[in-house]
Amino acid sequence: MKEEKKDDGVMAEEKPYMFWIWTLASTIFRLFLIFSPENINLSSRPEVSTPHTSLRRLAEGYWLKQSSLSPYAGSMYHGSPLLLSILGPLTVQRIEGQSSHHLCSLVFVIADLLSALLLRAIGQKLQKSYRMNLRPLGVLRSSQDRGILPCGDIAALVYLWNPFTILSCVGLSTSPIENLAVIVSLYGAVTRRVPLAAFGLIMATHLSLYSAPLVFPLIFLLGYGLDAPPIKKFLQTRHGGVETGSTSDVSKQEKLTPTTQLPFSWRTVLHFVFWVLVWSSYVLVLCSLSLKQYGGLEEMFKRTYGFILRIEDLSPNIGVFWYFFAEAFEFSRNYLLIIFNLYILLTSIPSLMFRLKHRPCFLAFAYLAFTSILKSYPSVGDAALYLSLWALFVNELTDMEYSFFIFCGYIGFSLLSPVMHNFWIWRGTGNANFYFGNAMGYACFQFMFVEKSVNAMLNHDQALKKATAEMTKNLAITVIF
Amino acid sequence: MATVNRDNVEEVKTDDGSPKIKPRPIVRLGIFLIAHSPIFSVVFSAAGVLALLLLPLLAKNTYISENALMPGSARSMLSNQDVSDGSKLVNDIKNCRLNHEGQGVEVQKLIGKYMSDMGAEVSYQKFHPEGNQFHPLHFFSGPDSYTLLENVSCASYGVNVAGIIRAPRGDGKESIVLVTPYDFINGGDYESLSLGIVSSLFSLLSRVTWLSKDIIWLVADSRYGDYRPVAAWLNEYHSPSFKVSELLKCDELNTADNFRRAGTMAAALVLKVDGRSERFEDTLSIYAEASNGQMPNLDLINVVNYLAVHRQGFYVKVEKVVSLLSSSWLKIFGEIFEAVGKLAHTLNPDWNFGIPAADYLEGSATLASSLYSQALGIPTGPHGAFRDYQVDAITLKVSPRFPPDSKTRQHDFFLRGARLLEGTIRSVNNLLEKFHQSFFLYMLTSPSKFISVGVYMIAFALLVAPLPMVAASLYIDGCKALTNSTHNSAGNFKSWKWLDAAKQVFALHLLGFIVTLLPYFICQVPGQHSPRNRSIMWGTTSSSLLLITFVTIPGCSLFSSRPHGTNWAVLKSVTIAAAFIGLCLMSIINFATAEIGALLLVPTCLMAQPIKPALRSRRVKSLLGAFCSLVLVTIGFPVIFFAISKGLLGEGLGGLSLGGEFWIWLESLWAWKSATYLYIGMVHLPCWLLCLCILFHPS
């Protein structure tokens, strides 16, 4: 279904107002689901709200805080204290005649809309740079830019109409806010608003620890600039760019910097680091103020980050860790915790960082997808985020292999998950293995999705390189004659 | 990441020295299957049907899996005194009903008095027979919370009586339930016999010292059907409502604050006595199917079957489709299998899979009945209400061989019936945990033979195996065709050509979803409408929605003359993929529905091809193919299939009455929250429409 809406994006290219119609429709659809009388009780689904993102737990934490207890007392709430101060009052407010939580749902709808608009802005930037990069390479010789899809519109619509996003928005989970923070940081970096990027990063990391590795793509974005084909190809085509007489910014920049290395603007990065320090100290101060009577920052770190890293809540979710740690012996638990957490860090970050240095936004997608497979409390909201970031690269990923197979797998496993849960919990004829098997299958398909996407991106770069080499050869021949 | 792909292949140098990539054996096997998909799809489908026919042969004998049950190891303690207590109750009820002519709650009070005399805690419960309500979103969310209607009248309500014996060795946290449905107004003589049996047993159980689980005896007021009172009582038991019901004021019987509970239920037995047995022995029929094809643990059936056959000498049977017993084609199959089995036995004496043709017929008739009731998803008795709360329960229907007024025979009958129940309760009483050891997913071919999930899934897997193969091969063909035909911007989208087809499939599935929900709104239409009118309303709204879909969504239109729409091969490939996902999902929710659905849907999906080229070519083969697919598509339409199956059962229907019948049938499916309804609306109907689209594809 995510792909369905891709085509709506194509429609949006023809008629610009179509985008706004679809955006409005998605908002109305959300509101309809929120205010519909039939209560489908999404907030209790393990796929939608995890112990870390559940709004019901947040309401509980707020209630504890109101009665002068630590919000973290009793292992109910594990989120950020700032979120508690913002969303907490909304959980007790009621619109007349309606049940509570409706105000929070409205906040989530607004967060989703904002995320979509920011994604659209990111996409427009990326599309521009894609065009800039292709033109000097001579691939787009007709230069009508036919065939370049408006990836911003597509990504925004994929985000808005993805059933995963809708579920997590309607299902009272705080993941729309987390996703918004991640998208804000990317937006800030893409538009080179350094303080905004730093703020987004700090907020995302504060809300969910797993956004921390995003610091690498952000630094690359600020240092090297937007996604581009790798450096060698640029150097080969510098002549080409000059000869075709392109007046684009990129080729001008090339003329000005005759070094063999891509320019890395240390100043911006230092600026970014400075702002990261500022924002993080600011957030820490706010948190410590908010938790002064209840154990301060130490308690917060223990109950939020500690809770994430130590995988304390073993209730079932669509991830793969809960089952391992429910089965693991107590004496090997610490060892396994270290192994599993390091696995996320060491397998994905360095290798991807070196391969995809030139494509920081895509790197961010790969990180997010990777962590959403291997994080301790994943939900469909995480999948929603990386799927829409993936849609930013529809132009580059046209040759992705097995797309239909992966699509069917996603649909199959997301439908199978509630059935297996029903088997286990309600009917009693299945057991935890059924549900976990489903989670494993889902994880496999996600891995496959990331792998095929990265592969397609690398192949795309290869193809560009080949095209460039051919073109330079042709140019050389014309120069000789 | 790129290296991962390299790992899958080993490089082999060919003659000209260039490295040729040779895929792994499993990949080669896949490619081979896809390349020869037409042959393999025929082979696999035929094998699937054959495996289904072979299932009675593959049935295994049941065995008691949980050692703690130990059925029949203790001597029965039931005395003649207990039995005469039971007989006395039956007589008293008879007299009481003669005196009071079916008014008030005198009979209930009488039963309550008997119970409390035996030392049980008695409670009465009033309930309202709730009408059928369609909740489209409540399908998979456990038992409903029983909503009290606002304006309940005293005109129609029932009163259940429940007595609880506290176990001397128990802690009150577990219980065993005995249910006897009894119509207090116009129950027959046979029905009251079940009260006699359970009363005899109850009188024994109030004295014994070995009980470790409380015993609940529920006399369910079955004047509004068997199921409803049991469901109402269970709902009150598990989720009490704190509202004061209007029903309390209806008569002098005060039922407020006296509902008794006794912990989680380990098992439940529903006992019914009906008409005379046709056989020489007393007959015991076992009914086990609960909603959505759920079955109780096989051990419960085993225990009852073992005790009934080996201790009390009942003739035990399970439901079967009688008309199949005389079918000649099944008999031929049975004889063939018998001959093959004999031949195999002569070749190797260890091969003993042959069974006599008569057994085969019997087994298939039972299996067909089992499949049918599981596929409908409607429980076959009041035990279905227990399964919603994860309690294993079965209904035992006993038919005595004597007329109801024979006193001497009655004594013997009570003794044996009560001993059977006593033995079963004693076995369940031994359990330390819930039933878990034996199978939950199985089908019975006789009371002592079963087919487990691992065996019957093979038949289904073979049947649906062609779908992914054909989908893959069509996908490859379709993509090639698209690449050849278009040279413009579509060339950019090498791997996303299926998007258009997916859009169409998605649109029709969405339509199916809406059509599925429509009856909910039609039921809300004010005024009294006959089922026929409602079905007409449903039909017209659905078809107008279909028309709107065809007009608004480009690609979807059935009869458009645009030659370069979506390629039909890709469309068919996506359709088949959707059907495959739907069928696999359904096979997990309710196997029987998926099996029957696959028998219909798989050939239709595989055969569907545009008929225009076939008509143009005028070759016999292609015309035959087009004709076959047309016939299959016609049969595949749910209403027509319903009419055909009705016709096979010997009830001729036609025209508008068919619509009414169909509506009533669907209403029964909603009332029992049967997933079959969802399957028909959200998998079968969209796939059928897509097949229609492919048939009339303008290519």
mmCIF file of C-alpha atoms in Angstrom, chain A residues 404 408, chain B residues 37-38 41-42 466-479 482 497-506 508-509 555 565-581 601-611 625-626 628-629 632-633 686-697 699:
data_model
loop_
_atom_site.group_PDB
_atom_site.id
_atom_site.type_symbol
_atom_site.label_atom_id
_atom_site.label_comp_id
_atom_site.label_asym_id
_atom_site.label_seq_id
_atom_site.Cartn_x
_atom_site.Cartn_y
_atom_site.Cartn_z
ATOM 1 C CA PHE A 404 7.489 -7.068 -5.679
ATOM 2 C CA CYS A 408 4.349 -8.967 -0.710
ATOM 3 C CA SER B 37 5.189 -23.549 -14.166
ATOM 4 C CA PRO B 38 2.199 -24.736 -16.316
ATOM 5 C CA SER B 41 0.877 -26.156 -11.448
ATOM 6 C CA VAL B 42 -1.272 -28.927 -12.925
ATOM 7 C CA PRO B 466 1.334 -23.348 -7.905
ATOM 8 C CA LEU B 467 0.289 -19.816 -6.988
ATOM 9 C CA PRO B 468 3.731 -18.333 -6.210
ATOM 10 C CA MET B 469 5.293 -20.231 -9.111
ATOM 11 C CA VAL B 470 2.789 -18.992 -11.634
ATOM 12 C CA ALA B 471 2.930 -15.492 -10.151
ATOM 13 C CA ALA B 472 6.694 -15.415 -10.574
ATOM 14 C CA SER B 473 6.659 -16.730 -14.120
ATOM 15 C CA LEU B 474 3.870 -14.369 -15.182
ATOM 16 C CA TYR B 475 5.685 -11.490 -13.529
ATOM 17 C CA ILE B 476 8.814 -12.197 -15.535
ATOM 18 C CA ASP B 477 6.829 -12.557 -18.783
ATOM 19 C CA GLY B 478 4.781 -9.458 -18.120
ATOM 20 C CA CYS B 479 7.817 -7.330 -17.349
ATOM 21 C CA LEU B 482 6.172 -4.194 -20.932
ATOM 22 C CA LYS B 497 6.187 -2.073 -13.383
ATOM 23 C CA TRP B 498 3.846 -3.948 -11.102
ATOM 24 C CA LEU B 499 2.747 -0.714 -9.431
ATOM 25 C CA ASP B 500 -0.157 -0.083 -11.800
ATOM 26 C CA ALA B 501 -1.451 -3.604 -11.376
ATOM 27 C CA ALA B 502 -0.964 -3.364 -7.618
ATOM 28 C CA LYS B 503 -3.031 -0.198 -7.608
ATOM 29 C CA GLN B 504 -5.858 -2.000 -9.326
ATOM 30 C CA VAL B 505 -5.647 -4.976 -6.975
ATOM 31 C CA PHE B 506 -5.570 -2.647 -4.013
ATOM 32 C CA LEU B 508 -10.637 -3.892 -5.637
ATOM 33 C CA HIS B 509 -9.586 -5.174 -2.234
ATOM 34 C CA GLY B 555 -6.854 0.635 -15.390
ATOM 35 C CA GLY B 565 -3.412 -0.401 -20.076
ATOM 36 C CA THR B 566 -1.804 -2.581 -17.540
ATOM 37 C CA ASN B 567 -0.408 -5.725 -18.945
ATOM 38 C CA TRP B 568 -2.726 -8.571 -18.074
ATOM 39 C CA ALA B 569 0.114 -10.918 -17.190
ATOM 40 C CA VAL B 570 1.377 -8.535 -14.527
ATOM 41 C CA LEU B 571 -2.156 -7.969 -13.297
ATOM 42 C CA LYS B 572 -2.712 -11.694 -13.040
ATOM 43 C CA SER B 573 0.590 -12.117 -11.273
ATOM 44 C CA VAL B 574 -0.310 -9.521 -8.636
ATOM 45 C CA THR B 575 -3.797 -11.014 -8.300
ATOM 46 C CA ILE B 576 -2.358 -14.455 -7.715
ATOM 47 C CA ALA B 577 0.071 -13.061 -5.154
ATOM 48 C CA ALA B 578 -2.809 -11.403 -3.315
ATOM 49 C CA ALA B 579 -4.850 -14.608 -3.437
ATOM 50 C CA PHE B 580 -1.864 -16.540 -2.125
ATOM 51 C CA ILE B 581 -1.379 -14.197 0.826
ATOM 52 C CA LEU B 601 -10.049 -19.930 -6.065
ATOM 53 C CA VAL B 602 -6.856 -21.668 -7.186
ATOM 54 C CA PRO B 603 -8.210 -23.097 -10.451
ATOM 55 C CA THR B 604 -10.057 -19.858 -11.183
ATOM 56 C CA CYS B 605 -6.943 -17.748 -10.676
ATOM 57 C CA LEU B 606 -4.737 -20.130 -12.617
ATOM 58 C CA MET B 607 -7.082 -20.489 -15.578
ATOM 59 C CA ALA B 608 -8.079 -16.831 -15.919
ATOM 60 C CA GLN B 609 -6.927 -15.497 -19.274
ATOM 61 C CA PRO B 610 -8.257 -12.808 -21.592
ATOM 62 C CA ILE B 611 -10.942 -14.382 -23.766
ATOM 63 C CA GLY B 625 -9.479 -22.773 -22.107
ATOM 64 C CA ALA B 626 -11.680 -19.679 -22.343
ATOM 65 C CA CYS B 628 -13.237 -23.459 -18.731
ATOM 66 C CA SER B 629 -12.231 -20.164 -17.199
ATOM 67 C CA LEU B 632 -14.898 -21.477 -13.199
ATOM 68 C CA VAL B 633 -15.504 -17.764 -12.786
ATOM 69 C CA PRO B 686 -11.821 -9.158 -4.768
ATOM 70 C CA CYS B 687 -9.878 -12.011 -6.323
ATOM 71 C CA TRP B 688 -12.964 -13.118 -8.177
ATOM 72 C CA LEU B 689 -13.503 -9.584 -9.498
ATOM 73 C CA LEU B 690 -9.881 -9.421 -10.574
ATOM 74 C CA CYS B 691 -10.258 -12.696 -12.432
ATOM 75 C CA LEU B 692 -13.237 -11.137 -14.177
ATOM 76 C CA CYS B 693 -11.080 -8.122 -15.070
ATOM 77 C CA ILE B 694 -8.470 -10.440 -16.550
ATOM 78 C CA LEU B 695 -11.083 -12.388 -18.508
ATOM 79 C CA PHE B 696 -12.389 -9.267 -20.183
ATOM 80 C CA HIS B 697 -9.020 -7.591 -20.478
ATOM 81 C CA SER B 699 -5.517 -7.193 -24.985
#
